Amino acid sequence: MANYNLYTDQQLVSLLKDNDQVAYTEIYDRYQGLLYIYACKITKDESEAEDIVQEVFFYLWDKRAAILFNTSLSSYLYSAVRYKFFNLLDHKKVRANYVESLQRFIEIGNIEADYAIREKELTILIEKEISLLPIKMREVFELSRKAQLSHKEIAEKLRISEKTVKNQINNALKELRMKLGVMAFLLILTRF
């Protein structure tokens, strides 16, 4: 078997274009660490840097046959990291503009009717999911959230331990959070 770490970048690129996965792995091993350090310097965020480098390598493999290497492999990879970084900045700017626009819309107050309708639909959805909880868990949850009984009162009423009450409520909240998502879960915490 060939020793790929002895190949030049040009040889690896040629093999990569021929769908050679070992050549791709060698390119990854050779440049991943360096590109990550570079991406960390320009993003100032390790998580974003990691994402950018992974996207670059995913693109390299995905488009291996079509990519034209007009420069060296290293120049291409560093340029790709820069491009992904600028792309990320553009998306952040769009996201910031969207948030700003949404904030203006909220301040105007045109969403009250829409909010009421959505809240009603969400409440119906929450009630449905609560009804699908296991019987004992649902009973404990409803006594806690709807009847507003303390853990001690529920334990006495159902003749179970307070720890069981606490566990049932925590399990119900976990299950509802998984099924309904964050927004509905926050509504449960504030309304139910």
PDB file of C-alpha atoms in Angstrom:
ATOM      1  CA  MET A   1       0.000   0.000   0.000  1.00  0.00           C
ATOM      2  CA  ALA A   2       1.278   3.462  -0.902  1.00  0.00           C
ATOM      3  CA  ASN A   3       2.478   5.839   1.790  1.00  0.00           C
ATOM      4  CA  TYR A   4       0.217   8.838   1.116  1.00  0.00           C
ATOM      5  CA  ASN A   5       1.986  11.159   3.530  1.00  0.00           C
ATOM      6  CA  LEU A   6       4.923  11.185   1.121  1.00  0.00           C
ATOM      7  CA  TYR A   7       2.777  12.430  -1.781  1.00  0.00           C
ATOM      8  CA  THR A   8       2.799  16.063  -2.814  1.00  0.00           C
ATOM      9  CA  ASP A   9      -0.353  18.137  -2.602  1.00  0.00           C
ATOM     10  CA  GLN A  10      -0.636  17.990  -6.401  1.00  0.00           C
ATOM     11  CA  GLN A  11      -0.508  14.204  -6.365  1.00  0.00           C
ATOM     12  CA  LEU A  12      -3.125  14.070  -3.612  1.00  0.00           C
ATOM     13  CA  VAL A  13      -5.415  16.424  -5.558  1.00  0.00           C
ATOM     14  CA  SER A  14      -5.107  14.220  -8.615  1.00  0.00           C
ATOM     15  CA  LEU A  15      -5.963  11.129  -6.575  1.00  0.00           C
ATOM     16  CA  LEU A  16      -8.814  13.005  -4.866  1.00  0.00           C
ATOM     17  CA  LYS A  17     -10.354  13.810  -8.252  1.00  0.00           C
ATOM     18  CA  ASP A  18     -10.234  10.051  -8.961  1.00  0.00           C
ATOM     19  CA  ASN A  19     -12.362   9.449  -5.830  1.00  0.00           C
ATOM     20  CA  ASP A  20      -9.471   8.223  -3.701  1.00  0.00           C
ATOM     21  CA  GLN A  21     -10.704   8.370  -0.092  1.00  0.00           C
ATOM     22  CA  VAL A  22      -7.260   7.727   1.347  1.00  0.00           C
ATOM     23  CA  ALA A  23      -5.961  10.806  -0.493  1.00  0.00           C
ATOM     24  CA  TYR A  24      -8.852  12.814   0.955  1.00  0.00           C
ATOM     25  CA  THR A  25      -8.009  11.531   4.444  1.00  0.00           C
ATOM     26  CA  GLU A  26      -4.370  12.516   3.967  1.00  0.00           C
ATOM     27  CA  ILE A  27      -5.396  16.029   2.874  1.00  0.00           C
ATOM     28  CA  TYR A  28      -7.668  16.248   5.908  1.00  0.00           C
ATOM     29  CA  ASP A  29      -4.931  15.043   8.274  1.00  0.00           C
ATOM     30  CA  ARG A  30      -2.412  17.395   6.698  1.00  0.00           C
ATOM     31  CA  TYR A  31      -4.512  20.574   6.800  1.00  0.00           C
ATOM     32  CA  GLN A  32      -7.328  20.226   9.326  1.00  0.00           C
ATOM     33  CA  GLY A  33      -5.311  21.422  12.325  1.00  0.00           C
ATOM     34  CA  LEU A  34      -3.756  24.345  10.491  1.00  0.00           C
ATOM     35  CA  LEU A  35      -7.081  25.451   9.035  1.00  0.00           C
ATOM     36  CA  TYR A  36      -8.730  25.192  12.451  1.00  0.00           C
ATOM     37  CA  ILE A  37      -6.067  27.464  13.998  1.00  0.00           C
ATOM     38  CA  TYR A  38      -6.508  29.913  11.125  1.00  0.00           C
ATOM     39  CA  ALA A  39     -10.301  29.835  11.438  1.00  0.00           C
ATOM     40  CA  CYS A  40     -10.053  30.408  15.215  1.00  0.00           C
ATOM     41  CA  LYS A  41      -7.940  33.504  14.586  1.00  0.00           C
ATOM     42  CA  ILE A  42     -10.433  35.045  12.180  1.00  0.00           C
ATOM     43  CA  THR A  43     -13.676  34.001  13.892  1.00  0.00           C
ATOM     44  CA  LYS A  44     -12.550  34.342  17.528  1.00  0.00           C
ATOM     45  CA  ASP A  45     -14.933  31.451  18.218  1.00  0.00           C
ATOM     46  CA  GLU A  46     -13.781  27.821  18.450  1.00  0.00           C
ATOM     47  CA  SER A  47     -17.175  26.336  17.641  1.00  0.00           C
ATOM     48  CA  GLU A  48     -17.646  28.491  14.545  1.00  0.00           C
ATOM     49  CA  ALA A  49     -14.067  27.735  13.498  1.00  0.00           C
ATOM     50  CA  GLU A  50     -14.693  24.008  13.775  1.00  0.00           C
ATOM     51  CA  ASP A  51     -17.912  24.299  11.759  1.00  0.00           C
ATOM     52  CA  ILE A  52     -16.193  26.299   9.036  1.00  0.00           C
ATOM     53  CA  VAL A  53     -13.344  23.802   8.682  1.00  0.00           C
ATOM     54  CA  GLN A  54     -15.776  20.886   8.556  1.00  0.00           C
ATOM     55  CA  GLU A  55     -17.820  22.651   5.867  1.00  0.00           C
ATOM     56  CA  VAL A  56     -14.685  23.257   3.809  1.00  0.00           C
ATOM     57  CA  PHE A  57     -13.678  19.596   3.960  1.00  0.00           C
ATOM     58  CA  PHE A  58     -17.234  18.439   3.271  1.00  0.00           C
ATOM     59  CA  TYR A  59     -17.326  20.692   0.201  1.00  0.00           C
ATOM     60  CA  LEU A  60     -13.888  19.448  -0.892  1.00  0.00           C
ATOM     61  CA  TRP A  61     -15.078  15.843  -0.906  1.00  0.00           C
ATOM     62  CA  ASP A  62     -18.531  16.584  -2.286  1.00  0.00           C
ATOM     63  CA  LYS A  63     -17.249  18.675  -5.231  1.00  0.00           C
ATOM     64  CA  ARG A  64     -13.902  16.904  -5.715  1.00  0.00           C
ATOM     65  CA  ALA A  65     -14.479  16.200  -9.414  1.00  0.00           C
ATOM     66  CA  ALA A  66     -15.593  19.725 -10.272  1.00  0.00           C
ATOM     67  CA  ILE A  67     -13.175  21.859  -8.234  1.00  0.00           C
ATOM     68  CA  LEU A  68     -10.543  23.672 -10.271  1.00  0.00           C
ATOM     69  CA  PHE A  69      -7.336  24.186  -8.343  1.00  0.00           C
ATOM     70  CA  ASN A  70      -5.895  27.320  -9.981  1.00  0.00           C
ATOM     71  CA  THR A  71      -3.563  27.732  -7.022  1.00  0.00           C
ATOM     72  CA  SER A  72      -1.913  25.360  -4.612  1.00  0.00           C
ATOM     73  CA  LEU A  73      -4.068  23.106  -2.443  1.00  0.00           C
ATOM     74  CA  SER A  74      -3.111  25.024   0.694  1.00  0.00           C
ATOM     75  CA  SER A  75      -4.019  28.377  -0.919  1.00  0.00           C
ATOM     76  CA  TYR A  76      -7.327  26.924  -2.049  1.00  0.00           C
ATOM     77  CA  LEU A  77      -8.142  25.609   1.450  1.00  0.00           C
ATOM     78  CA  TYR A  78      -7.193  28.831   3.239  1.00  0.00           C
ATOM     79  CA  SER A  79      -9.248  30.836   0.723  1.00  0.00           C
ATOM     80  CA  ALA A  80     -12.185  28.491   1.267  1.00  0.00           C
ATOM     81  CA  VAL A  81     -12.000  29.068   5.034  1.00  0.00           C
ATOM     82  CA  ARG A  82     -11.953  32.849   4.451  1.00  0.00           C
ATOM     83  CA  TYR A  83     -14.900  32.564   2.064  1.00  0.00           C
ATOM     84  CA  LYS A  84     -16.916  30.518   4.586  1.00  0.00           C
ATOM     85  CA  PHE A  85     -16.092  33.083   7.282  1.00  0.00           C
ATOM     86  CA  PHE A  86     -17.344  35.982   5.147  1.00  0.00           C
ATOM     87  CA  ASN A  87     -20.407  33.933   4.272  1.00  0.00           C
ATOM     88  CA  LEU A  88     -21.016  33.415   8.003  1.00  0.00           C
ATOM     89  CA  LEU A  89     -20.719  37.175   8.595  1.00  0.00           C
ATOM     90  CA  ASP A  90     -23.255  37.820   5.839  1.00  0.00           C
ATOM     91  CA  HIS A  91     -25.689  35.339   7.425  1.00  0.00           C
ATOM     92  CA  LYS A  92     -25.210  36.955  10.834  1.00  0.00           C
ATOM     93  CA  LYS A  93     -25.911  40.366   9.292  1.00  0.00           C
ATOM     94  CA  VAL A  94     -29.076  39.054   7.622  1.00  0.00           C
ATOM     95  CA  ARG A  95     -30.119  37.438  10.910  1.00  0.00           C
ATOM     96  CA  ALA A  96     -29.451  40.691  12.799  1.00  0.00           C
ATOM     97  CA  ASN A  97     -31.468  42.655  10.226  1.00  0.00           C
ATOM     98  CA  TYR A  98     -34.306  40.157  10.559  1.00  0.00           C
ATOM     99  CA  VAL A  99     -34.294  40.415  14.354  1.00  0.00           C
ATOM    100  CA  GLU A 100     -34.262  44.207  14.126  1.00  0.00           C
ATOM    101  CA  SER A 101     -37.162  44.164  11.663  1.00  0.00           C
ATOM    102  CA  LEU A 102     -39.101  41.749  13.840  1.00  0.00           C
ATOM    103  CA  GLN A 103     -38.483  43.940  16.886  1.00  0.00           C
ATOM    104  CA  ARG A 104     -39.876  46.973  15.036  1.00  0.00           C
ATOM    105  CA  PHE A 105     -42.913  44.942  14.027  1.00  0.00           C
ATOM    106  CA  ILE A 106     -43.493  43.859  17.619  1.00  0.00           C
ATOM    107  CA  GLU A 107     -43.180  47.425  18.880  1.00  0.00           C
ATOM    108  CA  ILE A 108     -45.849  48.553  16.458  1.00  0.00           C
ATOM    109  CA  GLY A 109     -48.232  46.104  18.106  1.00  0.00           C
ATOM    110  CA  ASN A 110     -49.766  44.490  15.048  1.00  0.00           C
ATOM    111  CA  ILE A 111     -49.299  40.973  16.334  1.00  0.00           C
ATOM    112  CA  GLU A 112     -51.766  40.837  19.213  1.00  0.00           C
ATOM    113  CA  ALA A 113     -54.526  39.055  17.269  1.00  0.00           C
ATOM    114  CA  ASP A 114     -52.055  36.656  15.687  1.00  0.00           C
ATOM    115  CA  TYR A 115     -50.495  36.039  19.087  1.00  0.00           C
ATOM    116  CA  ALA A 116     -53.865  35.220  20.661  1.00  0.00           C
ATOM    117  CA  ILE A 117     -54.684  32.727  17.890  1.00  0.00           C
ATOM    118  CA  ARG A 118     -51.270  31.086  18.117  1.00  0.00           C
ATOM    119  CA  GLU A 119     -51.462  30.939  21.891  1.00  0.00           C
ATOM    120  CA  LYS A 120     -54.856  29.241  21.704  1.00  0.00           C
ATOM    121  CA  GLU A 121     -53.563  26.705  19.155  1.00  0.00           C
ATOM    122  CA  LEU A 122     -50.490  26.102  21.279  1.00  0.00           C
ATOM    123  CA  THR A 123     -52.603  25.609  24.387  1.00  0.00           C
ATOM    124  CA  ILE A 124     -54.701  23.010  22.564  1.00  0.00           C
ATOM    125  CA  LEU A 125     -51.534  21.249  21.416  1.00  0.00           C
ATOM    126  CA  ILE A 126     -50.117  21.291  24.963  1.00  0.00           C
ATOM    127  CA  GLU A 127     -53.373  19.899  26.388  1.00  0.00           C
ATOM    128  CA  LYS A 128     -53.293  17.116  23.806  1.00  0.00           C
ATOM    129  CA  GLU A 129     -49.713  16.182  24.692  1.00  0.00           C
ATOM    130  CA  ILE A 130     -50.521  16.271  28.419  1.00  0.00           C
ATOM    131  CA  SER A 131     -53.427  13.893  27.789  1.00  0.00           C
ATOM    132  CA  LEU A 132     -50.985  11.461  26.118  1.00  0.00           C
ATOM    133  CA  LEU A 133     -48.754  11.224  29.188  1.00  0.00           C
ATOM    134  CA  PRO A 134     -48.910   7.960  31.161  1.00  0.00           C
ATOM    135  CA  ILE A 135     -51.918   8.002  33.524  1.00  0.00           C
ATOM    136  CA  LYS A 136     -50.054   8.360  36.851  1.00  0.00           C
ATOM    137  CA  MET A 137     -47.638  10.916  35.415  1.00  0.00           C
ATOM    138  CA  ARG A 138     -50.509  12.938  33.925  1.00  0.00           C
ATOM    139  CA  GLU A 139     -52.438  12.857  37.209  1.00  0.00           C
ATOM    140  CA  VAL A 140     -49.443  14.101  39.216  1.00  0.00           C
ATOM    141  CA  PHE A 141     -48.622  16.743  36.589  1.00  0.00           C
ATOM    142  CA  GLU A 142     -52.186  18.083  36.457  1.00  0.00           C
ATOM    143  CA  LEU A 143     -52.447  18.222  40.251  1.00  0.00           C
ATOM    144  CA  SER A 144     -49.222  20.216  40.303  1.00  0.00           C
ATOM    145  CA  ARG A 145     -49.839  22.559  37.386  1.00  0.00           C
ATOM    146  CA  LYS A 146     -53.606  22.903  37.183  1.00  0.00           C
ATOM    147  CA  ALA A 147     -54.737  22.348  40.789  1.00  0.00           C
ATOM    148  CA  GLN A 148     -51.570  24.107  42.015  1.00  0.00           C
ATOM    149  CA  LEU A 149     -50.990  21.557  44.765  1.00  0.00           C
ATOM    150  CA  SER A 150     -47.584  21.279  46.430  1.00  0.00           C
ATOM    151  CA  HIS A 151     -45.506  18.127  46.139  1.00  0.00           C
ATOM    152  CA  LYS A 152     -46.450  17.282  49.717  1.00  0.00           C
ATOM    153  CA  GLU A 153     -50.188  17.729  49.069  1.00  0.00           C
ATOM    154  CA  ILE A 154     -50.020  15.578  45.933  1.00  0.00           C
ATOM    155  CA  ALA A 155     -48.082  12.884  47.785  1.00  0.00           C
ATOM    156  CA  GLU A 156     -50.682  12.806  50.554  1.00  0.00           C
ATOM    157  CA  LYS A 157     -53.618  12.813  48.141  1.00  0.00           C
ATOM    158  CA  LEU A 158     -52.223   9.988  45.971  1.00  0.00           C
ATOM    159  CA  ARG A 159     -50.498   8.147  48.828  1.00  0.00           C
ATOM    160  CA  ILE A 160     -47.086   8.224  47.194  1.00  0.00           C
ATOM    161  CA  SER A 161     -43.755   9.715  48.279  1.00  0.00           C
ATOM    162  CA  GLU A 162     -42.810  13.324  47.598  1.00  0.00           C
ATOM    163  CA  LYS A 163     -39.782  12.041  45.708  1.00  0.00           C
ATOM    164  CA  THR A 164     -42.076  10.087  43.376  1.00  0.00           C
ATOM    165  CA  VAL A 165     -44.141  13.241  42.850  1.00  0.00           C
ATOM    166  CA  LYS A 166     -41.026  15.227  42.014  1.00  0.00           C
ATOM    167  CA  ASN A 167     -39.757  12.522  39.633  1.00  0.00           C
ATOM    168  CA  GLN A 168     -43.144  12.261  37.877  1.00  0.00           C
ATOM    169  CA  ILE A 169     -43.302  16.041  37.364  1.00  0.00           C
ATOM    170  CA  ASN A 170     -39.698  16.195  36.099  1.00  0.00           C
ATOM    171  CA  ASN A 171     -40.321  13.282  33.724  1.00  0.00           C
ATOM    172  CA  ALA A 172     -43.507  14.902  32.443  1.00  0.00           C
ATOM    173  CA  LEU A 173     -41.682  18.180  31.814  1.00  0.00           C
ATOM    174  CA  LYS A 174     -38.852  16.383  29.980  1.00  0.00           C
ATOM    175  CA  GLU A 175     -41.291  14.486  27.790  1.00  0.00           C
ATOM    176  CA  LEU A 176     -43.335  17.598  26.998  1.00  0.00           C
ATOM    177  CA  ARG A 177     -40.200  19.607  26.234  1.00  0.00           C
ATOM    178  CA  MET A 178     -39.040  16.923  23.781  1.00  0.00           C
ATOM    179  CA  LYS A 179     -42.424  16.685  22.058  1.00  0.00           C
ATOM    180  CA  LEU A 180     -43.383  20.350  22.005  1.00  0.00           C
ATOM    181  CA  GLY A 181     -40.127  22.280  21.703  1.00  0.00           C
ATOM    182  CA  VAL A 182     -38.842  25.268  23.628  1.00  0.00           C
ATOM    183  CA  MET A 183     -41.612  27.821  22.989  1.00  0.00           C
ATOM    184  CA  ALA A 184     -44.430  25.520  24.054  1.00  0.00           C
ATOM    185  CA  PHE A 185     -42.395  24.321  27.015  1.00  0.00           C
ATOM    186  CA  LEU A 186     -41.940  27.918  28.211  1.00  0.00           C
ATOM    187  CA  LEU A 187     -45.684  28.388  27.948  1.00  0.00           C
ATOM    188  CA  ILE A 188     -46.200  25.296  30.092  1.00  0.00           C
ATOM    189  CA  LEU A 189     -43.903  26.739  32.747  1.00  0.00           C
ATOM    190  CA  THR A 190     -45.706  30.081  32.779  1.00  0.00           C
ATOM    191  CA  ARG A 191     -49.323  29.096  32.242  1.00  0.00           C
ATOM    192  CA  PHE A 192     -49.821  25.568  33.523  1.00  0.00           C
TER     193      PHE A 192
END
